[in-house]
mmCIF file of N, CA and C in Angstrom:
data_model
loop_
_atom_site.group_PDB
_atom_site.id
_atom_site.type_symbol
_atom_site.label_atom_id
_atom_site.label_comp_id
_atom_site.label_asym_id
_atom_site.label_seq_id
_atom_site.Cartn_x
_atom_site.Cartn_y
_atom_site.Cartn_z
ATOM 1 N N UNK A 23 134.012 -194.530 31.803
ATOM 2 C CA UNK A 23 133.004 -193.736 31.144
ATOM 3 C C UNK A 23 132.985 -192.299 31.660
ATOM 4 N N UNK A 24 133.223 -192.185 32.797
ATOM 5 C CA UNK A 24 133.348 -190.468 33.362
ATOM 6 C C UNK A 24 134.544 -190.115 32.878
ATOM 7 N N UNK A 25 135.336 -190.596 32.238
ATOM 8 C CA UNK A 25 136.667 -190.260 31.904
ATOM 9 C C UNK A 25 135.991 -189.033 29.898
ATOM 10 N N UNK A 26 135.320 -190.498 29.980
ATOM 11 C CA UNK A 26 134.750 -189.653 28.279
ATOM 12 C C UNK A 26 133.673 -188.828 28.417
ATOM 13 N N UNK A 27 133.098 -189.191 29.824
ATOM 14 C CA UNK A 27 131.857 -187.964 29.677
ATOM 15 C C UNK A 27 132.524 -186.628 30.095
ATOM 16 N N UNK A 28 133.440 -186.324 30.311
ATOM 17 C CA UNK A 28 134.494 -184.967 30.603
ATOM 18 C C UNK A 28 135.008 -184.163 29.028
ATOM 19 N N UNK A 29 135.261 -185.692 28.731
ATOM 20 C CA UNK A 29 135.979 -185.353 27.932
ATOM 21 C C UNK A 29 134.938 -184.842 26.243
ATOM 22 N N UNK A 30 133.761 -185.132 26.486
ATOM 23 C CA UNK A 30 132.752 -184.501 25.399
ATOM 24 C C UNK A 30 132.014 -183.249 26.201
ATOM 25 N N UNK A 31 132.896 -182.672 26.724
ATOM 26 C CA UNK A 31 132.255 -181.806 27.550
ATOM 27 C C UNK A 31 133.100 -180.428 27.042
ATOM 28 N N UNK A 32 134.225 -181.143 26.288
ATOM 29 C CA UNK A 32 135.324 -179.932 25.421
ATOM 30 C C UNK A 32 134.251 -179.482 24.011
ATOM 31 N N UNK A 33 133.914 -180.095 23.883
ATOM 32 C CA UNK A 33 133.386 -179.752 22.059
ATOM 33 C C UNK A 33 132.826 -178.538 22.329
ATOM 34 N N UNK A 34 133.124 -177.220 21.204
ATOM 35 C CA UNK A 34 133.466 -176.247 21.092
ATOM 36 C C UNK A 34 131.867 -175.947 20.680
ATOM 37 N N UNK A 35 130.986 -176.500 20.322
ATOM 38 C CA UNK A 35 129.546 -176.231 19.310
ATOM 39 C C UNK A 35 128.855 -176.849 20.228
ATOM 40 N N UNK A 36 127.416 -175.993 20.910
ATOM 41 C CA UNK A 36 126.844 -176.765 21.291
ATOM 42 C C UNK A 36 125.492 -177.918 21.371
ATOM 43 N N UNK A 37 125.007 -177.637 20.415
ATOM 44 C CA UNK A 37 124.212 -178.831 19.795
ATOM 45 C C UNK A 37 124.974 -180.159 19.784
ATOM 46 N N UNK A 38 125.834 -180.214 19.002
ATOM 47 C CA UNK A 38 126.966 -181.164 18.573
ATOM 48 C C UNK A 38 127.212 -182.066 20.611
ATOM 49 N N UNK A 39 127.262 -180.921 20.960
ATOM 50 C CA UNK A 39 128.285 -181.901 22.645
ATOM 51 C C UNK A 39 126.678 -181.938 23.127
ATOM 52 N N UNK A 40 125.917 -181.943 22.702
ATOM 53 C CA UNK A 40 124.518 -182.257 23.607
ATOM 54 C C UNK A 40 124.295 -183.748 22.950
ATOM 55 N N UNK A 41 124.383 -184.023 21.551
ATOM 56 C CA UNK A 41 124.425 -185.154 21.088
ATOM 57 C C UNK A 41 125.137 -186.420 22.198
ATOM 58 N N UNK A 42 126.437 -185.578 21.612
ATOM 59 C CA UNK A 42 127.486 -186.345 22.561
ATOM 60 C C UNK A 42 127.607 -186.617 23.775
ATOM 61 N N UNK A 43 126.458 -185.766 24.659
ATOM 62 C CA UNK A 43 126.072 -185.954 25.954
ATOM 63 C C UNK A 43 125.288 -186.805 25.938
ATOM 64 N N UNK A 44 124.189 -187.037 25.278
ATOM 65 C CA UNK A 44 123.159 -188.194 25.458
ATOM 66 C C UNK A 44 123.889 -189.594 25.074
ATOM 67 N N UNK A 45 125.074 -189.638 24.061
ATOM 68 C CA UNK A 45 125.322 -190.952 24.004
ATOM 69 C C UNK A 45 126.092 -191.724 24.802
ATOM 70 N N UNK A 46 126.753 -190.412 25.672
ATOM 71 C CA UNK A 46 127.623 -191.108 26.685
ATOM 72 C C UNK A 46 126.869 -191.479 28.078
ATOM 73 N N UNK A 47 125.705 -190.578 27.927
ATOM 74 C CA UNK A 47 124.651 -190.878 29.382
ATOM 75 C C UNK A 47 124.379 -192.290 29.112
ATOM 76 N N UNK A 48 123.698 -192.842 27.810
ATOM 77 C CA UNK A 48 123.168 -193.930 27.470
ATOM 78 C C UNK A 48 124.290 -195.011 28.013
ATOM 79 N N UNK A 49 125.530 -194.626 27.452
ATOM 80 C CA UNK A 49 126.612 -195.837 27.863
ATOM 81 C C UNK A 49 126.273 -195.574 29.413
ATOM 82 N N UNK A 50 126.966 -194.380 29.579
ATOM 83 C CA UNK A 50 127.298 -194.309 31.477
ATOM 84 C C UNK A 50 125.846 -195.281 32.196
ATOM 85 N N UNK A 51 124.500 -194.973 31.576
ATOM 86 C CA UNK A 51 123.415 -195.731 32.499
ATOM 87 C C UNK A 51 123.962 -197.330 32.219
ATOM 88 N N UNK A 52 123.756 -198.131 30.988
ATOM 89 C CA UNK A 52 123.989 -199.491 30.589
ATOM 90 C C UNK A 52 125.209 -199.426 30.729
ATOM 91 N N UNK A 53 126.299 -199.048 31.652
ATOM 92 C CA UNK A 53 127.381 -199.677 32.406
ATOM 93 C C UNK A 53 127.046 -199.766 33.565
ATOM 94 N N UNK A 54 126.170 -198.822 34.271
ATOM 95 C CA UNK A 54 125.886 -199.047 35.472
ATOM 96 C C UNK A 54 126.379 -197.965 36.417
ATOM 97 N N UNK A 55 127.409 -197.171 35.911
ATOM 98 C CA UNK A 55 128.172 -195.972 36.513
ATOM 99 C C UNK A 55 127.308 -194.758 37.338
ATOM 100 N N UNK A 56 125.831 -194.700 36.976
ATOM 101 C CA UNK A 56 125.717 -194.015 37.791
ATOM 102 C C UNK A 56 123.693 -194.344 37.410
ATOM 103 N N UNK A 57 122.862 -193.555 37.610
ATOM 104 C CA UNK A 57 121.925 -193.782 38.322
ATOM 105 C C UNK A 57 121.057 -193.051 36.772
ATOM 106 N N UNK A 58 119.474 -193.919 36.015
ATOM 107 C CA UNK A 58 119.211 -193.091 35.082
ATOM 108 C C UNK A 58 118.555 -192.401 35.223
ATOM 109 N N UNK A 59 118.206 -191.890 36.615
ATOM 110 C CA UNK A 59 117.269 -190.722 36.769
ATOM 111 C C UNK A 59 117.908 -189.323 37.004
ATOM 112 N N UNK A 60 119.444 -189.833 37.476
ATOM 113 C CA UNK A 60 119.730 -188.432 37.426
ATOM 114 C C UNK A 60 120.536 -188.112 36.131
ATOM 115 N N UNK A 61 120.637 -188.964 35.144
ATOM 116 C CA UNK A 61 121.276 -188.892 33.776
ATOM 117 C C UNK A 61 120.466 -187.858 32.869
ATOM 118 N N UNK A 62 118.444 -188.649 33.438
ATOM 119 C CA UNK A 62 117.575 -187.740 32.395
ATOM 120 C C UNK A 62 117.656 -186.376 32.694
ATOM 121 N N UNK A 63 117.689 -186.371 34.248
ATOM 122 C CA UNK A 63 117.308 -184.805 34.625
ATOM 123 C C UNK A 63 118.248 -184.192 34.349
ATOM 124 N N UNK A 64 119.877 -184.569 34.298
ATOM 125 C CA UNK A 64 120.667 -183.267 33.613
ATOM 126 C C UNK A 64 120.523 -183.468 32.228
ATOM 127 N N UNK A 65 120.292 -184.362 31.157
ATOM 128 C CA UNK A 65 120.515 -184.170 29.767
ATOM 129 C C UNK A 65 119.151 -183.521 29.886
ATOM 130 N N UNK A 66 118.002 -183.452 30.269
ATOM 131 C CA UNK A 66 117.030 -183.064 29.966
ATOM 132 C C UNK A 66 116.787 -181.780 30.453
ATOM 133 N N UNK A 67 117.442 -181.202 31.153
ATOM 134 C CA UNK A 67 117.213 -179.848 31.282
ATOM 135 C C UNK A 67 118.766 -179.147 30.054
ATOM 136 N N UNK A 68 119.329 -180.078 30.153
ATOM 137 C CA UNK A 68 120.461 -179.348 28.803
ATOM 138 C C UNK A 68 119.916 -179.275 27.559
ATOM 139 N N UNK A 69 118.745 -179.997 26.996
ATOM 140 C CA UNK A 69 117.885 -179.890 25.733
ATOM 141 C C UNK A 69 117.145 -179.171 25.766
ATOM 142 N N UNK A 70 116.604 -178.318 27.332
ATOM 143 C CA UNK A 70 115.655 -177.470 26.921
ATOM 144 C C UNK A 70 116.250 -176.351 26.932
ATOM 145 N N UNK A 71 117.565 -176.088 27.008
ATOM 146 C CA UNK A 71 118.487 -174.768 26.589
ATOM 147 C C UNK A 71 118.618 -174.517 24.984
ATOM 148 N N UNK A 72 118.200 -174.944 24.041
ATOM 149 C CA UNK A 72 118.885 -175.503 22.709
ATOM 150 C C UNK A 72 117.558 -174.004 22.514
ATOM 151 N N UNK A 73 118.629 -173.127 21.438
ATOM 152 C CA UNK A 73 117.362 -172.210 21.177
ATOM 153 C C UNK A 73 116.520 -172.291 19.949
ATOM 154 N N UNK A 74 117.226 -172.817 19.009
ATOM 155 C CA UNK A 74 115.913 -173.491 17.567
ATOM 156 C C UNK A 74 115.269 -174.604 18.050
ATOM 157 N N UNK A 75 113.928 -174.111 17.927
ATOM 158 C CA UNK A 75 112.819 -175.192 18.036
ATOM 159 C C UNK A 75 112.812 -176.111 17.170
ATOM 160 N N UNK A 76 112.993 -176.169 15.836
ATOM 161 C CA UNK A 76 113.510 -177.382 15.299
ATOM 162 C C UNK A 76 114.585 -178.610 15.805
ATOM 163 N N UNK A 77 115.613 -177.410 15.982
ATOM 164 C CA UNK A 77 116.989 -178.693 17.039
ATOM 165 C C UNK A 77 116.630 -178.844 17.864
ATOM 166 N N UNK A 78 115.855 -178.100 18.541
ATOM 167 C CA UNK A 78 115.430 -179.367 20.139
ATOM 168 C C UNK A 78 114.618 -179.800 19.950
ATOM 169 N N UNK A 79 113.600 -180.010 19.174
ATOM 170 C CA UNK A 79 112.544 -181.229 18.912
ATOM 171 C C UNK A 79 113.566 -181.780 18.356
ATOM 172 N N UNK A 80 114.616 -182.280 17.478
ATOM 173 C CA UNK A 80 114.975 -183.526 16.953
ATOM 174 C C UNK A 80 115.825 -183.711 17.958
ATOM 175 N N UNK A 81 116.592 -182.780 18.955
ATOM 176 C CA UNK A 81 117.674 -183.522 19.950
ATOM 177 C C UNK A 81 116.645 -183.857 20.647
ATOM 178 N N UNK A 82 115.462 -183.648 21.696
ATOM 179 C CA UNK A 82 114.973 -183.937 22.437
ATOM 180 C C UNK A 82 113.954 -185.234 21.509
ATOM 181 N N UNK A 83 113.702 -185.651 20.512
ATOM 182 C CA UNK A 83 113.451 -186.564 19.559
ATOM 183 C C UNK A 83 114.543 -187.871 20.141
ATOM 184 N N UNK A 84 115.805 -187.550 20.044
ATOM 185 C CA UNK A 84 116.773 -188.250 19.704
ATOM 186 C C UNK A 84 117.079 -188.500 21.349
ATOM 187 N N UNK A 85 117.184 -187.717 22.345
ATOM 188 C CA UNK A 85 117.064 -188.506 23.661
ATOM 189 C C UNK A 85 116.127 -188.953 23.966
ATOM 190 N N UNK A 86 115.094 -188.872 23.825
ATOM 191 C CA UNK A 86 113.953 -190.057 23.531
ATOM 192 C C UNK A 86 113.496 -191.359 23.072
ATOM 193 N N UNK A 87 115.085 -191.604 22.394
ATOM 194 C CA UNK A 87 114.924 -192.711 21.882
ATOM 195 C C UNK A 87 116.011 -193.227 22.210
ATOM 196 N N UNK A 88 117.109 -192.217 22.862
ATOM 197 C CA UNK A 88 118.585 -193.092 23.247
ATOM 198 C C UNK A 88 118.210 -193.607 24.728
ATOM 199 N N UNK A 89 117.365 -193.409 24.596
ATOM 200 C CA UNK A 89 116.925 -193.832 26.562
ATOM 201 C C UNK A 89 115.616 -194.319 26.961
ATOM 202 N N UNK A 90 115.230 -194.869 25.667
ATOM 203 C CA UNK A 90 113.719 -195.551 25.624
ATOM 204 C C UNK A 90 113.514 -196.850 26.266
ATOM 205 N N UNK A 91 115.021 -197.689 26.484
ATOM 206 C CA UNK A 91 115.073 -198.830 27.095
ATOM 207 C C UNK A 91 115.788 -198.738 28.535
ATOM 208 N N UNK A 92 116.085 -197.305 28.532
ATOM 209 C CA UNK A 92 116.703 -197.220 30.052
ATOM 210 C C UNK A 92 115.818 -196.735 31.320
ATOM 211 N N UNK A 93 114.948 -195.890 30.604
ATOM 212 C CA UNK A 93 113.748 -194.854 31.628
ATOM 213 C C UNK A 93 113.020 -196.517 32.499
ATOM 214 N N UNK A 94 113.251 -195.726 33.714
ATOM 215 C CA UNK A 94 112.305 -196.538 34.355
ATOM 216 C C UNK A 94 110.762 -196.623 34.673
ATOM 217 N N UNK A 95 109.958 -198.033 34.130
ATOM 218 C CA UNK A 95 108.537 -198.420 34.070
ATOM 219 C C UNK A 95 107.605 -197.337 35.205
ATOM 220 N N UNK A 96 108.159 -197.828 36.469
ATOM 221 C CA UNK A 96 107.283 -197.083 37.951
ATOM 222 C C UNK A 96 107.808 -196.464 38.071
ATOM 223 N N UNK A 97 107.529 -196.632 39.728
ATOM 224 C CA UNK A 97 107.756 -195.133 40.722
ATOM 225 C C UNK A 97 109.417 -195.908 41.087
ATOM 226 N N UNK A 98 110.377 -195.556 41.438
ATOM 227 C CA UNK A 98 111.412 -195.287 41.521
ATOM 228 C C UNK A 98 112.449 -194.669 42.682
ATOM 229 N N UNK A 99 112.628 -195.778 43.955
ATOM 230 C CA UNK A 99 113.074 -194.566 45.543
ATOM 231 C C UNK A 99 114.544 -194.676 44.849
ATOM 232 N N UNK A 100 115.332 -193.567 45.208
ATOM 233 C CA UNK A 100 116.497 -193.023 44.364
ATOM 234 C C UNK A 100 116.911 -192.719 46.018
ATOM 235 N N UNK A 101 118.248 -192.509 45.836
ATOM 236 C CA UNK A 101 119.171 -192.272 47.041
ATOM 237 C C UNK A 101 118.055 -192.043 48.352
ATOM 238 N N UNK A 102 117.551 -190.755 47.992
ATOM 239 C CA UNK A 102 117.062 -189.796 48.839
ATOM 240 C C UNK A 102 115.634 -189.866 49.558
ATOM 241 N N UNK A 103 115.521 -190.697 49.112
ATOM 242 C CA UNK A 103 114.097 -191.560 49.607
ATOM 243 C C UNK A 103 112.862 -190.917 49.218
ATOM 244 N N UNK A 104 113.056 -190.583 48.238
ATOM 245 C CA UNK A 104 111.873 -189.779 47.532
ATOM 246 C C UNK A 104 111.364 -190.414 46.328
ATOM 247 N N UNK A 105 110.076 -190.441 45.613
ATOM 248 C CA UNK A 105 109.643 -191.152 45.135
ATOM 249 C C UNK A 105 109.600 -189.988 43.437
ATOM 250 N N UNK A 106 110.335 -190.803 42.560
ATOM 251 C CA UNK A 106 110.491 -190.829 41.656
ATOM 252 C C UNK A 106 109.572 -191.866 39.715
ATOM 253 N N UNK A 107 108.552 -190.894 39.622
ATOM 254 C CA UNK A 107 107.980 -191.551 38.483
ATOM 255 C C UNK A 107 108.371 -191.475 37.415
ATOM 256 N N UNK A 108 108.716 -192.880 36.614
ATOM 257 C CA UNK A 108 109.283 -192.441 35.319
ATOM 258 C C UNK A 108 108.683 -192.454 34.280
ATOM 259 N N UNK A 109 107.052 -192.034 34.129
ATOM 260 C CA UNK A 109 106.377 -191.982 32.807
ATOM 261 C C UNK A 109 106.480 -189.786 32.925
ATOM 262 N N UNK A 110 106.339 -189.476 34.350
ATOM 263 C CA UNK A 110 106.593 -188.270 34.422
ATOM 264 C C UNK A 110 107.619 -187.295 33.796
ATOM 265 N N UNK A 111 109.142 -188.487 34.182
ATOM 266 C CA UNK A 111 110.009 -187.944 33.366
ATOM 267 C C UNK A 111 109.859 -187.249 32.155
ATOM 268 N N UNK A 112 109.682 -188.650 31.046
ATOM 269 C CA UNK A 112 109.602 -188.798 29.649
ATOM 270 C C UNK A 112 108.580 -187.682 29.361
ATOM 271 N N UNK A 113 107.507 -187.503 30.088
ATOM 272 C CA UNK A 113 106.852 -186.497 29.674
ATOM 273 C C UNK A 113 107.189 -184.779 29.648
ATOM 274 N N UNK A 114 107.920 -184.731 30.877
ATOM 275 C CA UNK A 114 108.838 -183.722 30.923
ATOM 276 C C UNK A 114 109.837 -183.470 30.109
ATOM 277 N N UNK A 115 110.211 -184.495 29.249
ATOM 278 C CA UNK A 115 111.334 -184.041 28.292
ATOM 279 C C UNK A 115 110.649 -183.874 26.472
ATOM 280 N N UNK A 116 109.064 -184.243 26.813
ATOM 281 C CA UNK A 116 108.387 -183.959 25.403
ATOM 282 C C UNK A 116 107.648 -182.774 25.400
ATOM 283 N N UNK A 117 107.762 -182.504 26.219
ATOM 284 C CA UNK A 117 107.379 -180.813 26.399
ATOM 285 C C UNK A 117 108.237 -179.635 26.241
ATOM 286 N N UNK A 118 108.370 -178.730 26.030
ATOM 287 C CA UNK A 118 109.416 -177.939 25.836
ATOM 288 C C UNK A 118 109.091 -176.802 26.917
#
C-alpha cells in the first residue's frame, strides 16, 4: 500500500490526488500499515488547503465518510504517549 500511496502522489491536478489520497489512507488504515490518527491529521490538513469552498466541503464531505468506520470512539495513547481524542479529530476536519 505505500507503494500506491507514492504513487497517487504523481497526479498532476490537485483536487483529483486529494481524492486519491483519502482512498488509499482508508486502504493503508484497514490493512493495518500504519496508524489512523496520523492518516487523519495529514489528509486533513491537505483538505484544508483546497481553495473553493465548495470542493472542500464535498472533499472534506467525502473524507468524512471514507473514514467514518476507521476514526477512533475515545481517547487514544499513540506512539508518543500522548493522549489523543477522536470525536476532536472529526470535528477538526468539519470545520474549515
Amino acid at each position: 500500500t505505500d507503494i500506491l500511496y507514492e504513487t497517487v502522489q504523481y497526479c498532476p491536478r490537485v483536487v483529483p490526488r486529494l481524492y486519491l489520497q483519502i482512498c488509499m489512507g482508508a486502504v493503508s488504515i484497514r490493512s493495518g500499515s500504519t496508524l489512523a490518527v496520523q492518516v487523519m491529521e495529514e489528509l486533513g490538513e491537505a483538505a484544508k488547503c483546497v481553495q473553493c469552498p465548495v470542493r472542500g466541503l464535498f472533499l472534506r464531505y467525502y473524507l468524512l465518510m471514507a473514514m467514518k468506520d476507521k476514526l477512533p470512539d475515545g481517547s487514544l495513547v499513540d506512539e508518543s504517549e500522548e493522549e489523543v481524542e477522536g470525536k476532536e479529530g472529526s470535528e477538526e476536519l468539519i470545520t474549515p
